[in-house]
Amino acid sequence: QAVLTQPPSVSAASGQTVTVPCSGSYSNVGENFVSWYQQLPGTAPKLLIYDNNKRPSGIPDRFSGSKSGTSATLAITGLQTGDEADYYCGTWDNRLSTGVFGGGTKLTVL
Amino acid sequence: QVLQQDSGPRLVTPSQTLSLTCTVSGDSITRGGYYLNWIRQHPGKGLEWIGNLYYGGSTNYSPSLKSRLSISVDPSQNQFSLTLRSVTAADTAVYFCARGPSYCGTGDCYTRYFQDWGQGTLVTVFS
C-alpha cells in the first residue's frame, strides 16, 4: 500500500494534455519537495521533475509539475507515443522518517 | 552511467543473505551533499524506498526492513552496498541504487530527489 496516492492509469490522445495527480498528507507532500519519475518498460526510473516544478537538463518543457497543499500534479502536453510509461511521484515523510512513493500511474497514449 | 550495479540476475536461497553493490563513477563517493539510496520494485509493482546513507553521517532504514538491513560504504572502491539478511520470497524484486542531493528542512534531512539511478539488479529468492 503506497503512502502517496496516484490513479493506476490515465490515457489521452496523441497531441493532447494529460495530468497525473499525487495525493499525500502534511507530513510528506505538505512539508517536503515532490519529485516525479518516468519509468519505461524494463528500465530504471528517470528523474522528470524535482523540487515540485523544476526540470532537469534535457527534459522537454512539455513536462511540468506543480504542488498545492498536500497534492502534487504532473502535466504532460503534446502527448507522444514515446511518453507511454509508468510515472511515479516521490517525497520524504517526516512522520515515518522514510522515503515514500506513489503507487505509479500507467500512461497510455491513444 | 554515474551508478553501476553488478550485472546479471541474482538467485538467493531463503534464509540466506543478499548482498548488492553499487559503484559510483565520475565522482567521489566521499563528496558531501549526497545521500546514497537503495530502492526496490517487486514484480509488476511500484517503487519501495529501502534505505539510505550519508557519507560520514547517518543511515536511515525502512521500518519494515530495519531489523534485517545494513547499508555501508567503501570509499576505497567508490562503492556502497546493501546487505539484507534472512531473505524470503517477499524480497524477490529488482533492486536499484540511487543518488540524490541532501536537504534539511523543518524536519529530517532527506534525499531531495533521486537524480542518478543504477540499472537495477533482479534478485530472485528461490529454493
CSV table of C-alpha atoms in Angstrom, one decimal:
chain,number,residue,atom,x,y,z
A,1,GLN,CA,0.0,0.0,0.0
A,2,ALA,CA,1.7,3.1,-1.2
A,3,VAL,CA,1.8,6.1,1.1
A,4,LEU,CA,1.1,8.6,-1.8
A,5,THR,CA,-2.0,8.0,-3.9
A,6,GLN,CA,-1.9,8.0,-7.7
A,7,PRO,CA,-4.5,6.7,-10.2
A,8,PRO,CA,-3.4,3.3,-11.6
A,9,SER,CA,-3.8,4.6,-15.2
A,10,VAL,CA,-4.6,7.6,-17.3
A,11,SER,CA,-5.0,7.9,-21.0
A,12,ALA,CA,-5.3,10.6,-23.7
A,13,ALA,CA,-4.9,11.0,-27.4
A,14,SER,CA,-1.7,11.9,-29.1
A,15,GLY,CA,-1.1,15.6,-29.1
A,16,GLN,CA,-3.4,16.2,-26.1
A,17,THR,CA,-2.6,17.0,-22.5
A,18,VAL,CA,-2.8,14.7,-19.5
A,19,THR,CA,-2.4,15.3,-15.8
A,20,VAL,CA,-1.3,12.8,-13.2
A,21,PRO,CA,-2.3,13.6,-9.6
A,22,CYS,CA,-0.4,12.6,-6.5
A,23,SER,CA,-2.1,12.9,-3.1
A,24,GLY,CA,-0.4,12.8,0.2
A,25,SER,CA,-0.6,14.3,3.7
A,26,TYR,CA,1.0,17.2,5.6
A,27,SER,CA,3.9,15.0,6.8
A,28,ASN,CA,5.0,14.2,3.3
A,29,VAL,CA,3.8,16.2,0.3
A,30,GLY,CA,2.7,19.1,2.6
A,31,GLU,CA,6.1,19.7,4.1
A,32,ASN,CA,8.6,18.4,1.6
A,33,PHE,CA,9.7,18.7,-2.0
A,34,VAL,CA,8.0,16.4,-4.5
A,35,SER,CA,9.8,14.8,-7.5
A,36,TRP,CA,8.4,12.8,-10.4
A,37,TYR,CA,10.0,9.8,-12.3
A,38,GLN,CA,9.3,8.2,-15.6
A,39,GLN,CA,9.9,4.5,-16.0
A,40,LEU,CA,9.9,3.0,-19.4
A,41,PRO,CA,9.3,-0.8,-19.6
A,42,GLY,CA,12.3,-2.8,-18.4
A,43,THR,CA,14.4,0.3,-17.5
A,44,ALA,CA,15.3,2.2,-14.3
A,45,PRO,CA,13.3,5.2,-13.4
A,46,LYS,CA,14.4,8.6,-14.7
A,47,LEU,CA,14.1,11.9,-12.9
A,48,LEU,CA,11.5,14.1,-14.7
A,49,ILE,CA,10.6,16.8,-12.2
A,50,TYR,CA,12.3,17.9,-9.0
A,51,ASP,CA,11.6,20.4,-6.3
A,52,ASN,CA,7.9,20.3,-7.2
A,53,ASN,CA,8.2,22.1,-10.5
A,54,LYS,CA,11.8,22.1,-11.8
A,55,ARG,CA,13.0,20.2,-14.9
A,56,PRO,CA,16.5,18.6,-15.1
A,57,SER,CA,18.5,19.5,-18.1
A,58,GLY,CA,17.3,17.5,-21.2
A,59,ILE,CA,13.7,17.1,-20.0
A,60,PRO,CA,11.4,18.8,-22.5
A,61,ASP,CA,9.2,21.7,-21.3
A,62,ARG,CA,6.2,19.5,-22.3
A,63,PHE,CA,6.6,18.1,-18.8
A,64,SER,CA,5.7,20.3,-15.8
A,65,GLY,CA,5.0,19.8,-12.1
A,66,SER,CA,3.0,21.7,-9.5
A,67,LYS,CA,2.1,21.4,-5.9
A,68,SER,CA,-0.6,22.8,-3.7
A,69,GLY,CA,-1.0,21.8,-0.1
A,70,THR,CA,-0.9,18.0,0.2
A,71,SER,CA,-1.3,17.3,-3.5
A,72,ALA,CA,1.0,17.4,-6.5
A,73,THR,CA,0.4,17.2,-10.2
A,74,LEU,CA,2.4,16.2,-13.2
A,75,ALA,CA,1.2,17.6,-16.5
A,76,ILE,CA,2.3,16.4,-20.0
A,77,THR,CA,1.3,18.4,-23.0
A,78,GLY,CA,1.6,17.5,-26.7
A,79,LEU,CA,1.5,13.8,-25.9
A,80,GLN,CA,3.7,11.4,-27.9
A,81,THR,CA,3.6,7.7,-28.2
A,82,GLY,CA,7.1,7.7,-26.6
A,83,ASP,CA,5.6,9.1,-23.4
A,84,GLU,CA,3.9,5.8,-22.7
A,85,ALA,CA,5.4,4.8,-19.4
A,86,ASP,CA,4.8,4.4,-15.7
A,87,TYR,CA,5.0,7.7,-13.7
A,88,TYR,CA,5.8,7.9,-10.0
A,89,CYS,CA,5.7,10.8,-7.5
A,90,GLY,CA,8.1,10.7,-4.6
A,91,THR,CA,9.0,12.6,-1.5
A,92,TRP,CA,10.1,12.2,2.2
A,93,ASP,CA,7.7,11.6,5.0
A,94,ASN,CA,8.7,13.4,8.2
A,95,ARG,CA,6.4,11.3,10.4
A,96,LEU,CA,7.6,7.9,9.1
A,97,SER,CA,11.2,9.1,8.5
A,98,THR,CA,11.2,7.3,5.2
A,99,GLY,CA,11.2,8.0,1.5
A,100,VAL,CA,7.8,7.4,0.0
A,101,PHE,CA,6.4,6.9,-3.5
A,102,GLY,CA,3.1,6.8,-5.1
A,103,GLY,CA,1.8,3.5,-6.5
A,104,GLY,CA,2.6,4.6,-10.0
A,105,THR,CA,0.4,5.6,-12.9
A,106,LYS,CA,0.5,3.9,-16.3
A,107,LEU,CA,0.1,6.4,-19.2
A,108,THR,CA,-1.5,5.2,-22.4
A,109,VAL,CA,-1.4,7.4,-25.5
A,110,LEU,CA,-4.4,6.6,-27.7
B,1,GLN,CA,26.5,5.9,-16.3
B,2,VAL,CA,27.1,7.5,-12.9
B,3,LEU,CA,25.9,4.5,-10.9
B,4,GLN,CA,26.8,1.0,-12.0
B,5,GLN,CA,25.3,-2.1,-10.3
B,6,ASP,CA,26.5,-5.7,-10.5
B,7,SER,CA,25.2,-7.1,-13.8
B,8,GLY,CA,23.1,-10.1,-14.2
B,9,PRO,CA,20.2,-11.5,-12.1
B,10,ARG,CA,20.8,-13.0,-8.6
B,11,LEU,CA,19.4,-16.2,-7.2
B,12,VAL,CA,19.3,-16.3,-3.4
B,13,THR,CA,18.1,-19.2,-1.2
B,14,PRO,CA,15.6,-18.4,1.5
B,15,SER,CA,17.0,-17.5,4.9
B,16,GLN,CA,20.3,-16.6,3.3
B,17,THR,CA,21.9,-13.1,3.0
B,18,LEU,CA,21.6,-10.9,-0.1
B,19,SER,CA,24.5,-8.5,-0.8
B,20,LEU,CA,24.4,-5.9,-3.6
B,21,THR,CA,27.0,-3.3,-4.6
B,22,CYS,CA,26.7,0.0,-6.5
B,23,THR,CA,29.8,1.7,-7.9
B,24,VAL,CA,29.8,5.5,-8.3
B,25,SER,CA,31.8,6.7,-11.4
B,26,GLY,CA,32.8,10.2,-12.4
B,27,ASP,CA,32.6,11.5,-8.8
B,28,SER,CA,33.9,10.7,-5.4
B,29,ILE,CA,31.6,8.9,-3.1
B,30,THR,CA,33.0,10.9,-0.2
B,31,ARG,CA,31.9,14.2,-1.7
B,32,GLY,CA,29.4,15.7,0.7
B,33,GLY,CA,25.9,16.8,0.0
B,34,TYR,CA,24.5,13.5,-1.4
B,35,TYR,CA,22.5,10.6,0.0
B,36,LEU,CA,23.2,7.1,-1.3
B,37,ASN,CA,19.9,5.1,-1.5
B,38,TRP,CA,18.5,1.7,-2.3
B,39,ILE,CA,15.1,1.3,-3.8
B,40,ARG,CA,13.4,-1.9,-4.8
B,41,GLN,CA,10.5,-2.8,-7.1
B,42,HIS,CA,8.5,-6.0,-6.7
B,43,PRO,CA,7.5,-7.7,-9.9
B,44,GLY,CA,4.8,-5.7,-11.6
B,45,LYS,CA,4.6,-3.3,-8.6
B,46,GLY,CA,5.6,0.2,-7.7
B,47,LEU,CA,8.8,1.6,-6.1
B,48,GLU,CA,9.7,1.0,-2.5
B,49,TRP,CA,12.3,3.0,-0.7
B,50,ILE,CA,14.6,0.7,1.3
B,51,GLY,CA,17.1,3.0,3.0
B,52,ASN,CA,19.9,5.4,2.6
B,53,LEU,CA,23.3,6.5,3.9
B,54,TYR,CA,25.0,9.9,4.1
B,55,TYR,CA,28.8,9.5,3.9
B,56,GLY,CA,30.3,10.5,7.2
B,57,GLY,CA,26.8,10.7,8.7
B,58,SER,CA,23.8,8.6,9.4
B,59,THR,CA,21.9,5.8,7.8
B,60,ASN,CA,18.1,5.6,7.5
B,61,TYR,CA,16.2,2.4,7.0
B,62,SER,CA,12.6,1.5,6.2
B,63,PRO,CA,11.0,0.4,9.4
B,64,SER,CA,9.7,-2.8,7.8
B,65,LEU,CA,13.3,-3.9,6.9
B,66,LYS,CA,15.3,-2.2,9.6
B,67,SER,CA,16.0,-5.4,11.6
B,68,ARG,CA,17.5,-7.2,8.5
B,69,LEU,CA,19.1,-4.4,6.6
B,70,SER,CA,22.5,-2.8,6.5
B,71,ILE,CA,23.8,-0.1,4.1
B,72,SER,CA,27.5,0.6,4.1
B,73,VAL,CA,30.1,2.4,2.0
B,74,ASP,CA,33.6,1.5,0.8
B,75,PRO,CA,35.4,4.7,-0.1
B,76,SER,CA,38.5,2.9,-1.5
B,77,GLN,CA,36.3,1.2,-4.1
B,78,ASN,CA,33.9,4.2,-4.5
B,79,GLN,CA,31.1,1.8,-3.8
B,80,PHE,CA,28.2,1.5,-1.5
B,81,SER,CA,26.4,-1.8,-0.6
B,82,LEU,CA,23.2,-3.3,0.6
B,83,THR,CA,23.1,-6.3,2.9
B,84,LEU,CA,19.7,-7.9,3.6
B,85,ARG,CA,19.7,-10.9,6.0
B,86,SER,CA,17.2,-13.8,6.3
B,87,VAL,CA,15.6,-13.2,2.9
B,88,THR,CA,12.2,-14.7,1.9
B,89,ALA,CA,10.2,-14.9,-1.3
B,90,ALA,CA,8.8,-11.5,-0.4
B,91,ASP,CA,12.3,-10.0,-1.0
B,92,THR,CA,12.1,-11.0,-4.7
B,93,ALA,CA,12.4,-7.7,-6.6
B,94,VAL,CA,14.5,-5.5,-8.8
B,95,TYR,CA,16.9,-3.6,-6.6
B,96,PHE,CA,18.0,-0.1,-7.7
B,97,CYS,CA,20.7,2.1,-6.2
B,98,ALA,CA,20.1,5.8,-6.5
B,99,ARG,CA,21.9,9.0,-5.5
B,100,GLY,CA,20.5,12.4,-4.8
B,101,PRO,CA,21.3,15.7,-3.1
B,102,SER,CA,20.5,16.1,0.6
B,103,TYR,CA,18.1,18.6,2.0
B,104,CYS,CA,17.5,19.5,5.6
B,105,GLY,CA,14.1,21.1,6.1
B,106,THR,CA,12.0,21.7,9.2
B,107,GLY,CA,12.0,18.0,10.0
B,108,ASP,CA,14.5,15.4,8.9
B,109,CYS,CA,17.4,15.6,6.5
B,110,TYR,CA,16.5,13.6,3.4
B,111,THR,CA,17.2,12.9,-0.2
B,112,ARG,CA,15.7,15.8,-2.0
B,113,TYR,CA,15.3,13.8,-5.2
B,114,PHE,CA,16.8,10.7,-6.9
B,115,GLN,CA,19.0,12.2,-9.5
B,116,ASP,CA,21.0,9.2,-10.6
B,117,TRP,CA,20.0,5.6,-10.8
B,118,GLY,CA,21.7,2.3,-11.3
B,119,GLN,CA,20.4,0.0,-14.0
B,120,GLY,CA,18.8,-2.4,-11.4
B,121,THR,CA,19.5,-6.0,-10.4
B,122,LEU,CA,16.8,-8.6,-10.4
B,123,VAL,CA,17.0,-10.7,-7.2
B,124,THR,CA,15.0,-13.9,-7.0
B,125,VAL,CA,14.7,-15.7,-3.7
B,126,PHE,CA,14.1,-19.3,-4.6
B,127,SER,CA,14.5,-22.6,-3.0
